PDB file of C-alpha atoms in Angstrom:
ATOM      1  CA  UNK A 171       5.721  20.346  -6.839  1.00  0.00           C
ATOM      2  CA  UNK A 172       6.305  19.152 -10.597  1.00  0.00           C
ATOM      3  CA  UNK A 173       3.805  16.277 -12.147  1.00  0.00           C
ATOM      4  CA  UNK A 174       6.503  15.204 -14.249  1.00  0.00           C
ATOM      5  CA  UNK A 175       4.959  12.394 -16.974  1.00  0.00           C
ATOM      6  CA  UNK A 176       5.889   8.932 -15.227  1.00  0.00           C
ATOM      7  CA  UNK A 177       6.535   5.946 -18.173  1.00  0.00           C
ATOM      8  CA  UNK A 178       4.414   2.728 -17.665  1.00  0.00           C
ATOM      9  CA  UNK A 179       8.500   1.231 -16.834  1.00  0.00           C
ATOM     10  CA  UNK A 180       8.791   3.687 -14.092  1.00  0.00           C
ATOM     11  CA  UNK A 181       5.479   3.164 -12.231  1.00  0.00           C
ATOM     12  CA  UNK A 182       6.397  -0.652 -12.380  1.00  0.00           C
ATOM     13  CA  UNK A 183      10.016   0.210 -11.105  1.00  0.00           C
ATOM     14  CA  UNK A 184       7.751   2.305  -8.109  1.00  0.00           C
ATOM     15  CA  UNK A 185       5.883  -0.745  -7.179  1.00  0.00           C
ATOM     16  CA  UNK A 186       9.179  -3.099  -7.252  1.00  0.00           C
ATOM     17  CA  UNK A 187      11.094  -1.168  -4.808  1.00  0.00           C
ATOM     18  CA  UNK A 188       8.409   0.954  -2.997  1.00  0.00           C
ATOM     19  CA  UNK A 189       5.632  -2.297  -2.322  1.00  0.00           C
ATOM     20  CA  UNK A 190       7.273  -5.931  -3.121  1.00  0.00           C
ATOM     21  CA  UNK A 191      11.271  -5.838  -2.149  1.00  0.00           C
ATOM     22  CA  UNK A 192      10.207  -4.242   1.236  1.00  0.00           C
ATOM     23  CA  UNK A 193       7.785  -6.720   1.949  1.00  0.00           C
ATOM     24  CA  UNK A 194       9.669  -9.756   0.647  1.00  0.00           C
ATOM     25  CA  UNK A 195      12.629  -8.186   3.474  1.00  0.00           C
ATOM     26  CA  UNK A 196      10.137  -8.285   6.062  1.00  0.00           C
ATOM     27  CA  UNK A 197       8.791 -11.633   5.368  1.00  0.00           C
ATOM     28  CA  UNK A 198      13.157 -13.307   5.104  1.00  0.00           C
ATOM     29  CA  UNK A 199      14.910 -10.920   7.814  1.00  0.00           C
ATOM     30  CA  UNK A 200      12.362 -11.179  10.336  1.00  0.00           C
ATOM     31  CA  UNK A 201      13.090 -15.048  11.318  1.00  0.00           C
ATOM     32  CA  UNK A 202      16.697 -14.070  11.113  1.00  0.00           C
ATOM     33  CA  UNK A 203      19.368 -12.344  13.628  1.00  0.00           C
ATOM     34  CA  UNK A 204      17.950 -13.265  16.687  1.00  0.00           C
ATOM     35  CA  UNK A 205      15.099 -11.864  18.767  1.00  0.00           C
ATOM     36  CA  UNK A 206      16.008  -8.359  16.964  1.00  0.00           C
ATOM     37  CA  UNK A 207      15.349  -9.831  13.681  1.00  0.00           C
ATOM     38  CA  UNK A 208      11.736  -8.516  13.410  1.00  0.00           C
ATOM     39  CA  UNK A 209      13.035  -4.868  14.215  1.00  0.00           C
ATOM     40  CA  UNK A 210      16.301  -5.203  11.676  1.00  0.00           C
ATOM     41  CA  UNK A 211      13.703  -6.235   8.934  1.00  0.00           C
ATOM     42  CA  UNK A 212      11.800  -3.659   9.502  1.00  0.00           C
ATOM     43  CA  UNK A 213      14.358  -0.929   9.372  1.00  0.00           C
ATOM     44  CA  UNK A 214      15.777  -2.545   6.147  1.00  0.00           C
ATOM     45  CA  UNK A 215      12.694  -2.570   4.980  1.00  0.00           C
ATOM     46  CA  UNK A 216      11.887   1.221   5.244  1.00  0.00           C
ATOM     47  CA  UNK A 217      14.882   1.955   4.392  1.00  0.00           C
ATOM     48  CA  UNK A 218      13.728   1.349   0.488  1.00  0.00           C
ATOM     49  CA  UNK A 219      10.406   3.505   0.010  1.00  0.00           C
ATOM     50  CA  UNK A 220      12.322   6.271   2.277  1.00  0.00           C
ATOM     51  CA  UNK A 221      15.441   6.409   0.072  1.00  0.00           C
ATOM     52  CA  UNK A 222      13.205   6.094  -3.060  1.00  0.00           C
ATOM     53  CA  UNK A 223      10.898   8.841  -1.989  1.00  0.00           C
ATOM     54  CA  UNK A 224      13.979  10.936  -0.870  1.00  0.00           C
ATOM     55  CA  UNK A 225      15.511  10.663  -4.033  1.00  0.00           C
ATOM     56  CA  UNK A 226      12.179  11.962  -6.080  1.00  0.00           C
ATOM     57  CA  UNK A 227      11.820  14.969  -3.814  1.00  0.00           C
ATOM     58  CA  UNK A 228      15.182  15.839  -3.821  1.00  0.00           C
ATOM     59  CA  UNK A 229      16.127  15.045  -7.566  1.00  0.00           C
ATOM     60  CA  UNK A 230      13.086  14.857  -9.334  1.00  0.00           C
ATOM     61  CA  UNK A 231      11.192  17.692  -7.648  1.00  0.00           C
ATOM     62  CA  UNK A 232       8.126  15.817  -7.055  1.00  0.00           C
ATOM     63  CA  UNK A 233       6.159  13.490  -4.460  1.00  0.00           C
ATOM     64  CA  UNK A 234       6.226   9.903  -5.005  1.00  0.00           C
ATOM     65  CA  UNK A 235       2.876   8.467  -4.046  1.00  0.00           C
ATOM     66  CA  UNK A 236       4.003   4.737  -3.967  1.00  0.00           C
ATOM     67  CA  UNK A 237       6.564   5.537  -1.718  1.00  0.00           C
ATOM     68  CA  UNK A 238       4.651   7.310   1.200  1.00  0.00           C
ATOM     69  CA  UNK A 239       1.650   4.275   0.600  1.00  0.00           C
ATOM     70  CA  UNK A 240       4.782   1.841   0.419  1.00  0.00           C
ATOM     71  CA  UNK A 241       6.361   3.011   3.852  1.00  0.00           C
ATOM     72  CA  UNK A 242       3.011   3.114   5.886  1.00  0.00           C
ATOM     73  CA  UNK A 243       2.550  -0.399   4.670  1.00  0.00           C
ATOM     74  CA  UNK A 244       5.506  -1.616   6.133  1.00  0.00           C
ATOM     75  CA  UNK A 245       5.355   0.436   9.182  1.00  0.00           C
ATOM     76  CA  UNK A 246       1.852  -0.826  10.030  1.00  0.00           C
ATOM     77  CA  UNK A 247       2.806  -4.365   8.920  1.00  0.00           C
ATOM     78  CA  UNK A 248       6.760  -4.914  11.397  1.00  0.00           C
ATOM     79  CA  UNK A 249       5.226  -2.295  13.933  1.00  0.00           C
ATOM     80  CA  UNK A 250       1.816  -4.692  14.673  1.00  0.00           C
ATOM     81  CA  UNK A 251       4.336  -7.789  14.576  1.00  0.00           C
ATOM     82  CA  UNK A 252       6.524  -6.077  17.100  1.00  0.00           C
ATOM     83  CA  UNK A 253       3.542  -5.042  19.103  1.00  0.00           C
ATOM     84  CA  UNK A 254       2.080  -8.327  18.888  1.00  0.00           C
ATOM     85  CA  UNK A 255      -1.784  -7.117  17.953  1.00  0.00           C
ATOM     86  CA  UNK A 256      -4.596  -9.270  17.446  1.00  0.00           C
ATOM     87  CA  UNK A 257      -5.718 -10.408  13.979  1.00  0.00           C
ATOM     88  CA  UNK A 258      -8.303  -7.797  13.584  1.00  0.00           C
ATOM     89  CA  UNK A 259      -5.381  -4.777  12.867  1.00  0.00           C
ATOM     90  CA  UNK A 260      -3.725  -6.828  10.500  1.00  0.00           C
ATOM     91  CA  UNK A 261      -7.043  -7.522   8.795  1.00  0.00           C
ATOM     92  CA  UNK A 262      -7.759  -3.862   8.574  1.00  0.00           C
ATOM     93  CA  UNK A 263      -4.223  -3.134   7.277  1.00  0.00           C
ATOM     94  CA  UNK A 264      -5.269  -5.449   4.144  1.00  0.00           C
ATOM     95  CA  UNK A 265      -8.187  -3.369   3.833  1.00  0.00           C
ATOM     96  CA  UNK A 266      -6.774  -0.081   3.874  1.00  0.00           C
ATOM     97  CA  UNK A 267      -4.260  -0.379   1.405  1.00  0.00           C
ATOM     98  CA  UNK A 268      -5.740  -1.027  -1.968  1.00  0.00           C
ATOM     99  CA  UNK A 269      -8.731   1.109  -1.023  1.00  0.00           C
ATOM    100  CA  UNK A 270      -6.306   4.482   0.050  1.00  0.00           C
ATOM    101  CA  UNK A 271      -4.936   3.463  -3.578  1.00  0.00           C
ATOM    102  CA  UNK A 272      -8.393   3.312  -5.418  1.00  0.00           C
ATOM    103  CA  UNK A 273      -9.594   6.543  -3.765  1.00  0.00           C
ATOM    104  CA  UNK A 274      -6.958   8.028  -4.648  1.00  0.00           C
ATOM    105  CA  UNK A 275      -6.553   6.907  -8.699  1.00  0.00           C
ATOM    106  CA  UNK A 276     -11.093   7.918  -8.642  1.00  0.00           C
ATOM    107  CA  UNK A 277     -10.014  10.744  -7.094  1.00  0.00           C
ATOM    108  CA  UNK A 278      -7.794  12.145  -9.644  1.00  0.00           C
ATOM    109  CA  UNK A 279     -11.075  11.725 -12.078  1.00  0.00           C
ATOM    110  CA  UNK A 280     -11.651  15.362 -10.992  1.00  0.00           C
ATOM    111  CA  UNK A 281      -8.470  16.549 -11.577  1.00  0.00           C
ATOM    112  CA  UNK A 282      -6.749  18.477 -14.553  1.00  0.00           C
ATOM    113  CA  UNK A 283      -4.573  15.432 -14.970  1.00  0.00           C
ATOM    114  CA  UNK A 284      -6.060  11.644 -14.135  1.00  0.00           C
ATOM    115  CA  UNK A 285      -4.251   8.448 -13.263  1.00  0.00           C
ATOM    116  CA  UNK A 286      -4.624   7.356 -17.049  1.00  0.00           C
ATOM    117  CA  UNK A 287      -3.190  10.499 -18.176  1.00  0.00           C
ATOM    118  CA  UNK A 288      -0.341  10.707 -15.976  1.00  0.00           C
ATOM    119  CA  UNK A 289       0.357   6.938 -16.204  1.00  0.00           C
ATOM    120  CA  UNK A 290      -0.453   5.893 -19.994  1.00  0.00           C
ATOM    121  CA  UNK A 291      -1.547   9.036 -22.008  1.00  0.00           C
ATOM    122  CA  UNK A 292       2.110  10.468 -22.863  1.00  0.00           C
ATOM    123  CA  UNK A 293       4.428  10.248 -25.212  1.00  0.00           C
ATOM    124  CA  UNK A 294       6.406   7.124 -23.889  1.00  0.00           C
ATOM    125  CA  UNK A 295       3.546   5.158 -24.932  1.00  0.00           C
ATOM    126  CA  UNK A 296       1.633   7.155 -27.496  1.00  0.00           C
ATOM    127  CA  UNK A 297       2.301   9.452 -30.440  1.00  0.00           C
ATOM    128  CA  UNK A 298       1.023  12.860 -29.157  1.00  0.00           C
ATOM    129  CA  UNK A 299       1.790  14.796 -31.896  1.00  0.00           C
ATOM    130  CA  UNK A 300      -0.715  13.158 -34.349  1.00  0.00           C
ATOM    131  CA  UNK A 301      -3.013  12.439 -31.514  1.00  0.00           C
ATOM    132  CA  UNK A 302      -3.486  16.215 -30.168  1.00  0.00           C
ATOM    133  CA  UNK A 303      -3.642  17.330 -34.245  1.00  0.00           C
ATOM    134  CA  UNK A 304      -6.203  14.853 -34.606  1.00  0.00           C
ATOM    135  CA  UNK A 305      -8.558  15.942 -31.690  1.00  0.00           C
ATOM    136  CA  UNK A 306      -7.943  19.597 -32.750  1.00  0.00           C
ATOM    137  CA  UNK A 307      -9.411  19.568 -36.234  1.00  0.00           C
ATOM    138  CA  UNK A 308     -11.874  17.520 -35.148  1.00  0.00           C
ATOM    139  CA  UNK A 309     -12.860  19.887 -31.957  1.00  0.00           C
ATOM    140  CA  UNK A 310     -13.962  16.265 -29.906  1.00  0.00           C
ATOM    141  CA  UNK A 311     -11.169  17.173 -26.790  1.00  0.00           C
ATOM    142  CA  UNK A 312     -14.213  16.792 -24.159  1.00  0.00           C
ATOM    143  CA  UNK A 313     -15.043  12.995 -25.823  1.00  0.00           C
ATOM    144  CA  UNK A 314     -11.209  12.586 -24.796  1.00  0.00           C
ATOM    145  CA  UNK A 315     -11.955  13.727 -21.811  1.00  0.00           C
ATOM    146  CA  UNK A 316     -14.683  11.579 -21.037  1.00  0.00           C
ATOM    147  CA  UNK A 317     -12.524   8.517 -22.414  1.00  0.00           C
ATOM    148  CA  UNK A 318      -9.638   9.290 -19.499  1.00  0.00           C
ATOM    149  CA  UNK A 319     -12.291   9.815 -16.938  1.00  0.00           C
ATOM    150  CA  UNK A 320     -13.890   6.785 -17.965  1.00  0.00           C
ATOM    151  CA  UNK A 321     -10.702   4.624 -17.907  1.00  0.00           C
ATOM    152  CA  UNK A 322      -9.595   5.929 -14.798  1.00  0.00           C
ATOM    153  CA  UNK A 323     -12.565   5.234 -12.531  1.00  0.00           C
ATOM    154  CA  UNK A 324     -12.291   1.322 -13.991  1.00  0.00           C
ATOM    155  CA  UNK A 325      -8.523   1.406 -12.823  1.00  0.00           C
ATOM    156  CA  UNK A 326      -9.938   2.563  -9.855  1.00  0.00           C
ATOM    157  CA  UNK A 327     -12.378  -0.106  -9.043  1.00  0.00           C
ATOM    158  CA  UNK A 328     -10.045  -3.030  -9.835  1.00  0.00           C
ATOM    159  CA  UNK A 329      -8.420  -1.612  -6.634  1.00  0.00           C
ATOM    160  CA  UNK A 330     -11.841  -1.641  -4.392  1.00  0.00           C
ATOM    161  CA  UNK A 331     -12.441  -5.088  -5.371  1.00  0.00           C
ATOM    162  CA  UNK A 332      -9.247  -6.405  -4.538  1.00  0.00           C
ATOM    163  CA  UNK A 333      -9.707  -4.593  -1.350  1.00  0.00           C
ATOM    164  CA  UNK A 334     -12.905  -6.325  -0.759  1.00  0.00           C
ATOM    165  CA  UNK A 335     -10.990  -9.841  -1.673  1.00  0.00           C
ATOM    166  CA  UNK A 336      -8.022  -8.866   0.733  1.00  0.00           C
ATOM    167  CA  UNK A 337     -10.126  -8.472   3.640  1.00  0.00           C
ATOM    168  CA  UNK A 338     -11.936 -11.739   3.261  1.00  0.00           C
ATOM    169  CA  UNK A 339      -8.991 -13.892   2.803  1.00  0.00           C
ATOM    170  CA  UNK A 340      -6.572 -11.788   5.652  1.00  0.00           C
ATOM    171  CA  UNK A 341     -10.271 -12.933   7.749  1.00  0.00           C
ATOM    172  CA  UNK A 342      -9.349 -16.400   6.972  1.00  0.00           C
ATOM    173  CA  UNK A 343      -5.629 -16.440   7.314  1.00  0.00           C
ATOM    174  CA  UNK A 344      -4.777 -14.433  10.422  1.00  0.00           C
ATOM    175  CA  UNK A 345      -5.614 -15.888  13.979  1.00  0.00           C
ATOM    176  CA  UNK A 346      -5.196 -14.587  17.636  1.00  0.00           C
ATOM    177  CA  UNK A 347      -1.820 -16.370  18.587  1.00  0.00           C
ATOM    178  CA  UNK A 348      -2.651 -17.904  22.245  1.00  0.00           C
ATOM    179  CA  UNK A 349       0.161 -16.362  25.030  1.00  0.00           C
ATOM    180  CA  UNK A 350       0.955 -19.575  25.986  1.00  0.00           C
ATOM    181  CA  UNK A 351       3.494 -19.346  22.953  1.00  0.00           C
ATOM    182  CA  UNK A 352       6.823 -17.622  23.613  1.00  0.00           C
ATOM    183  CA  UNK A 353       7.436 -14.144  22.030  1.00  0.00           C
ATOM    184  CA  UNK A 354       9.853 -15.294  19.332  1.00  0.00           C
ATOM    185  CA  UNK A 355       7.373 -18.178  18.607  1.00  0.00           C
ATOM    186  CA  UNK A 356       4.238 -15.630  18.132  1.00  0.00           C
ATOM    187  CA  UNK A 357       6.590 -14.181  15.764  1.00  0.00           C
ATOM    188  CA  UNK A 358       7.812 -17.142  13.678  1.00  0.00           C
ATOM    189  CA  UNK A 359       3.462 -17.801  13.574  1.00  0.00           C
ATOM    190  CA  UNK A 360       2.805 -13.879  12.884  1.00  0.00           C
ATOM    191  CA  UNK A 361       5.307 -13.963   9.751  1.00  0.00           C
ATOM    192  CA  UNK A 362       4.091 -17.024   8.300  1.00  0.00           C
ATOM    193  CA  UNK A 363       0.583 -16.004   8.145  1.00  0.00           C
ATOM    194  CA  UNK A 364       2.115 -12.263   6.984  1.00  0.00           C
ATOM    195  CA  UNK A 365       4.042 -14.348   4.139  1.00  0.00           C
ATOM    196  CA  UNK A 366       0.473 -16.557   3.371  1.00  0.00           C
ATOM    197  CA  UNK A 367      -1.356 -13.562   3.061  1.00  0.00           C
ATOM    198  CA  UNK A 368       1.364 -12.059   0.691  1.00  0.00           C
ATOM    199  CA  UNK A 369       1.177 -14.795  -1.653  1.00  0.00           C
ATOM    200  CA  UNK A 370      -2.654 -14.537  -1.973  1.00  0.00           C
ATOM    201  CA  UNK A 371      -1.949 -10.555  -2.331  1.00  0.00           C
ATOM    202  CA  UNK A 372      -0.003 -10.918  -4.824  1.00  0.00           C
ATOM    203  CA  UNK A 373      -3.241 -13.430  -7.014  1.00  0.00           C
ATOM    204  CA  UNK A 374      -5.855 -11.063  -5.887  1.00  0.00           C
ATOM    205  CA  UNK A 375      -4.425  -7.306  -6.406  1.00  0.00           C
ATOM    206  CA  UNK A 376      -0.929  -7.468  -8.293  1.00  0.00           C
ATOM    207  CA  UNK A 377      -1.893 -10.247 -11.291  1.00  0.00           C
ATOM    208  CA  UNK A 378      -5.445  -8.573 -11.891  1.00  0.00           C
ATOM    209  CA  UNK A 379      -3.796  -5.121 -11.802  1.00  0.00           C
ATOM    210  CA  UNK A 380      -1.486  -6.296 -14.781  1.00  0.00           C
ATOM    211  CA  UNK A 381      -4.222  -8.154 -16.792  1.00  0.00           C
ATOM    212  CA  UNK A 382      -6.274  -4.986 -16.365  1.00  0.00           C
ATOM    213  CA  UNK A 383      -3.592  -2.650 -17.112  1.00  0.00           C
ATOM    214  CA  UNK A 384      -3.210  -4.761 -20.625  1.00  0.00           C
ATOM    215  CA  UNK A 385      -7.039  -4.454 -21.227  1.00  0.00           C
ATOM    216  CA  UNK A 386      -6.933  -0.666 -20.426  1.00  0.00           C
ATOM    217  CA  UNK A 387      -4.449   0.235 -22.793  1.00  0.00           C
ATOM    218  CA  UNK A 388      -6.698  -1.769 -25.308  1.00  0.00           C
ATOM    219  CA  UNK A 389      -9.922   0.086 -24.218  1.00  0.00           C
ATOM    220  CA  UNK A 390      -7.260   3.455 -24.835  1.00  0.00           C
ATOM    221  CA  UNK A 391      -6.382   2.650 -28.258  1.00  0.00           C
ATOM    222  CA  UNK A 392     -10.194   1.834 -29.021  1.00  0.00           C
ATOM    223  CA  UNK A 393     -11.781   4.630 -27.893  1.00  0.00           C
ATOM    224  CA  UNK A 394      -8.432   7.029 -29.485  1.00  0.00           C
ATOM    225  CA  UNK A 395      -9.106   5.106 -32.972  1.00  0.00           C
ATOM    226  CA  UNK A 396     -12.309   6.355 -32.683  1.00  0.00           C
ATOM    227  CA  UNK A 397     -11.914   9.526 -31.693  1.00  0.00           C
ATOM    228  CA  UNK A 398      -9.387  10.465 -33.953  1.00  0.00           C
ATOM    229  CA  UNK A 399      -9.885   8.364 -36.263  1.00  0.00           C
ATOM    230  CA  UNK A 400      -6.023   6.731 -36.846  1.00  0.00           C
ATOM    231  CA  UNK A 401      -5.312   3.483 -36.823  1.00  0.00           C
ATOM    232  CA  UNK A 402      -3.210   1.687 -33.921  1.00  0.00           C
ATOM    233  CA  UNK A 403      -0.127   2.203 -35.359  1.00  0.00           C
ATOM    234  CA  UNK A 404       0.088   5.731 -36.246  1.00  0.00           C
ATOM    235  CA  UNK A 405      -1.821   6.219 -32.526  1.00  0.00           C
ATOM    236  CA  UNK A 406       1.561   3.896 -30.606  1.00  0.00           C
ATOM    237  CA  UNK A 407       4.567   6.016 -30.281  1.00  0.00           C
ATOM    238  CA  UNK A 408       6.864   3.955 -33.030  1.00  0.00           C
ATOM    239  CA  UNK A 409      10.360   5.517 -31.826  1.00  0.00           C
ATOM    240  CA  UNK A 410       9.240   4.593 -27.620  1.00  0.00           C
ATOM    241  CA  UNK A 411       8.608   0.970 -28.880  1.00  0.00           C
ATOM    242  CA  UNK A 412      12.318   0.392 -30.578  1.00  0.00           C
ATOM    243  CA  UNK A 413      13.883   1.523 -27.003  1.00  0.00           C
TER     244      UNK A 413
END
């Protein structure tokens, strides 16, 4: 399959439609149409990472990542409200998440290509031309190395330690709903703790995942200014930043 370069734009536009819209549809459909609501938002729902993730293999040639992590997500998520399961799966959902994510982003250390590489270190964001002329007078391509590597394992980690923070506040926020409640009003409870939880997802992975992707691309530039020893501007892609 192709690795094509993804722009910092696109891997945003990934998360949009293959994480948040489908779980914002779960959270507003499911209290809607009936007792079938919960199963029409969750088919809506899938509908989005499964078309996206179609539409990469088919036109772009290449796996989307988000979108196979973005449909088991929802599945788990309208398939235990459906099954009406205790707290303890949805807890372990929380958990599994943004730790399949940061094993896989470390995991790609040992790769030809990391996370930073694929994600930052291209020519959407940076100019390559001077860069790779840079590093090969100067014969320092492993200290490059070791600057990806290095960047990539702290992307990583912001990922285990939101992990960590999801499954202590999902063990605060979800309860076992007593039976003595009808079905559709386990639900209505179910989706309200689903759409508390979401909120505090959004505080303890999305928000630090921006402010660290921010500080990244500072630690990039730092290390690449001294490593190649050009300044910030002639190291940012001038032409990328007048789109």
């Amino acid at each position: 399959m192709s690795q094509q370069k993804q722009t910092p734009m696109g891997f945003f536009l990934d998360l949009a439609f293959n994480l948040v819209i489908p779980v914002m549809i779960l959270q507003k459909l499911s209290s809607r149409f009936g007792e079938t609501g919960p199963l029409v938002a969750l088919v809506v729902a899938l509908s989005f990472p499964l078309s996206f993730g179609f539409y990469d293999l088919i036109v772009k040639k290449k796996r989307n990542l988000l979108s196979i992590l973005g449909f088991i997500n929802i599945l788990f998520t309208g398939s235990f409200a459906l099954m009406g399961l205790t707290r303890n799966w949805y807890i372990a959902k929380e958990l599994l998440l943004p730790t399949l994510i940061g094993i896989y982003v470390w995991s790609t250390s040992w790769r030809n290509t990391s996370f930073i590489e694929l994600i930052f270190f291209n020519e959407s964001v940076f100019n390559m031309d001077a860069i790779n002329k840079k590093i090969g007078e100067k014969s320092n391509r492993k200290d490059l190395k070791k600057l990806m590597l290095r960047s990539t394992q702290i992307f990583a980690t912001t990922f285990l330690v939101s992990a960590a923070a999801n499954f202590f506040i999902a063990g605060n926020i979800f309860t076992d709903i007593p039976y003595i409640w009808t079905s559709t009003e386990r639900a209505a409870i179910r989706n309200y703790e689903i759409a508390e939880m979401k909120k505090w997802h959004y505080i303890v992975l999305l928000i630090p995942s921006l402010v660290m992707t921010v500080l990244l691309l500072w630690h990039l530039v730092s290390g690449l200014t001294k490593i190649t020893g050009l300044k910030m501007e002639e190291l940012v892609n001038a032409e990328a930043t007048k789109k």
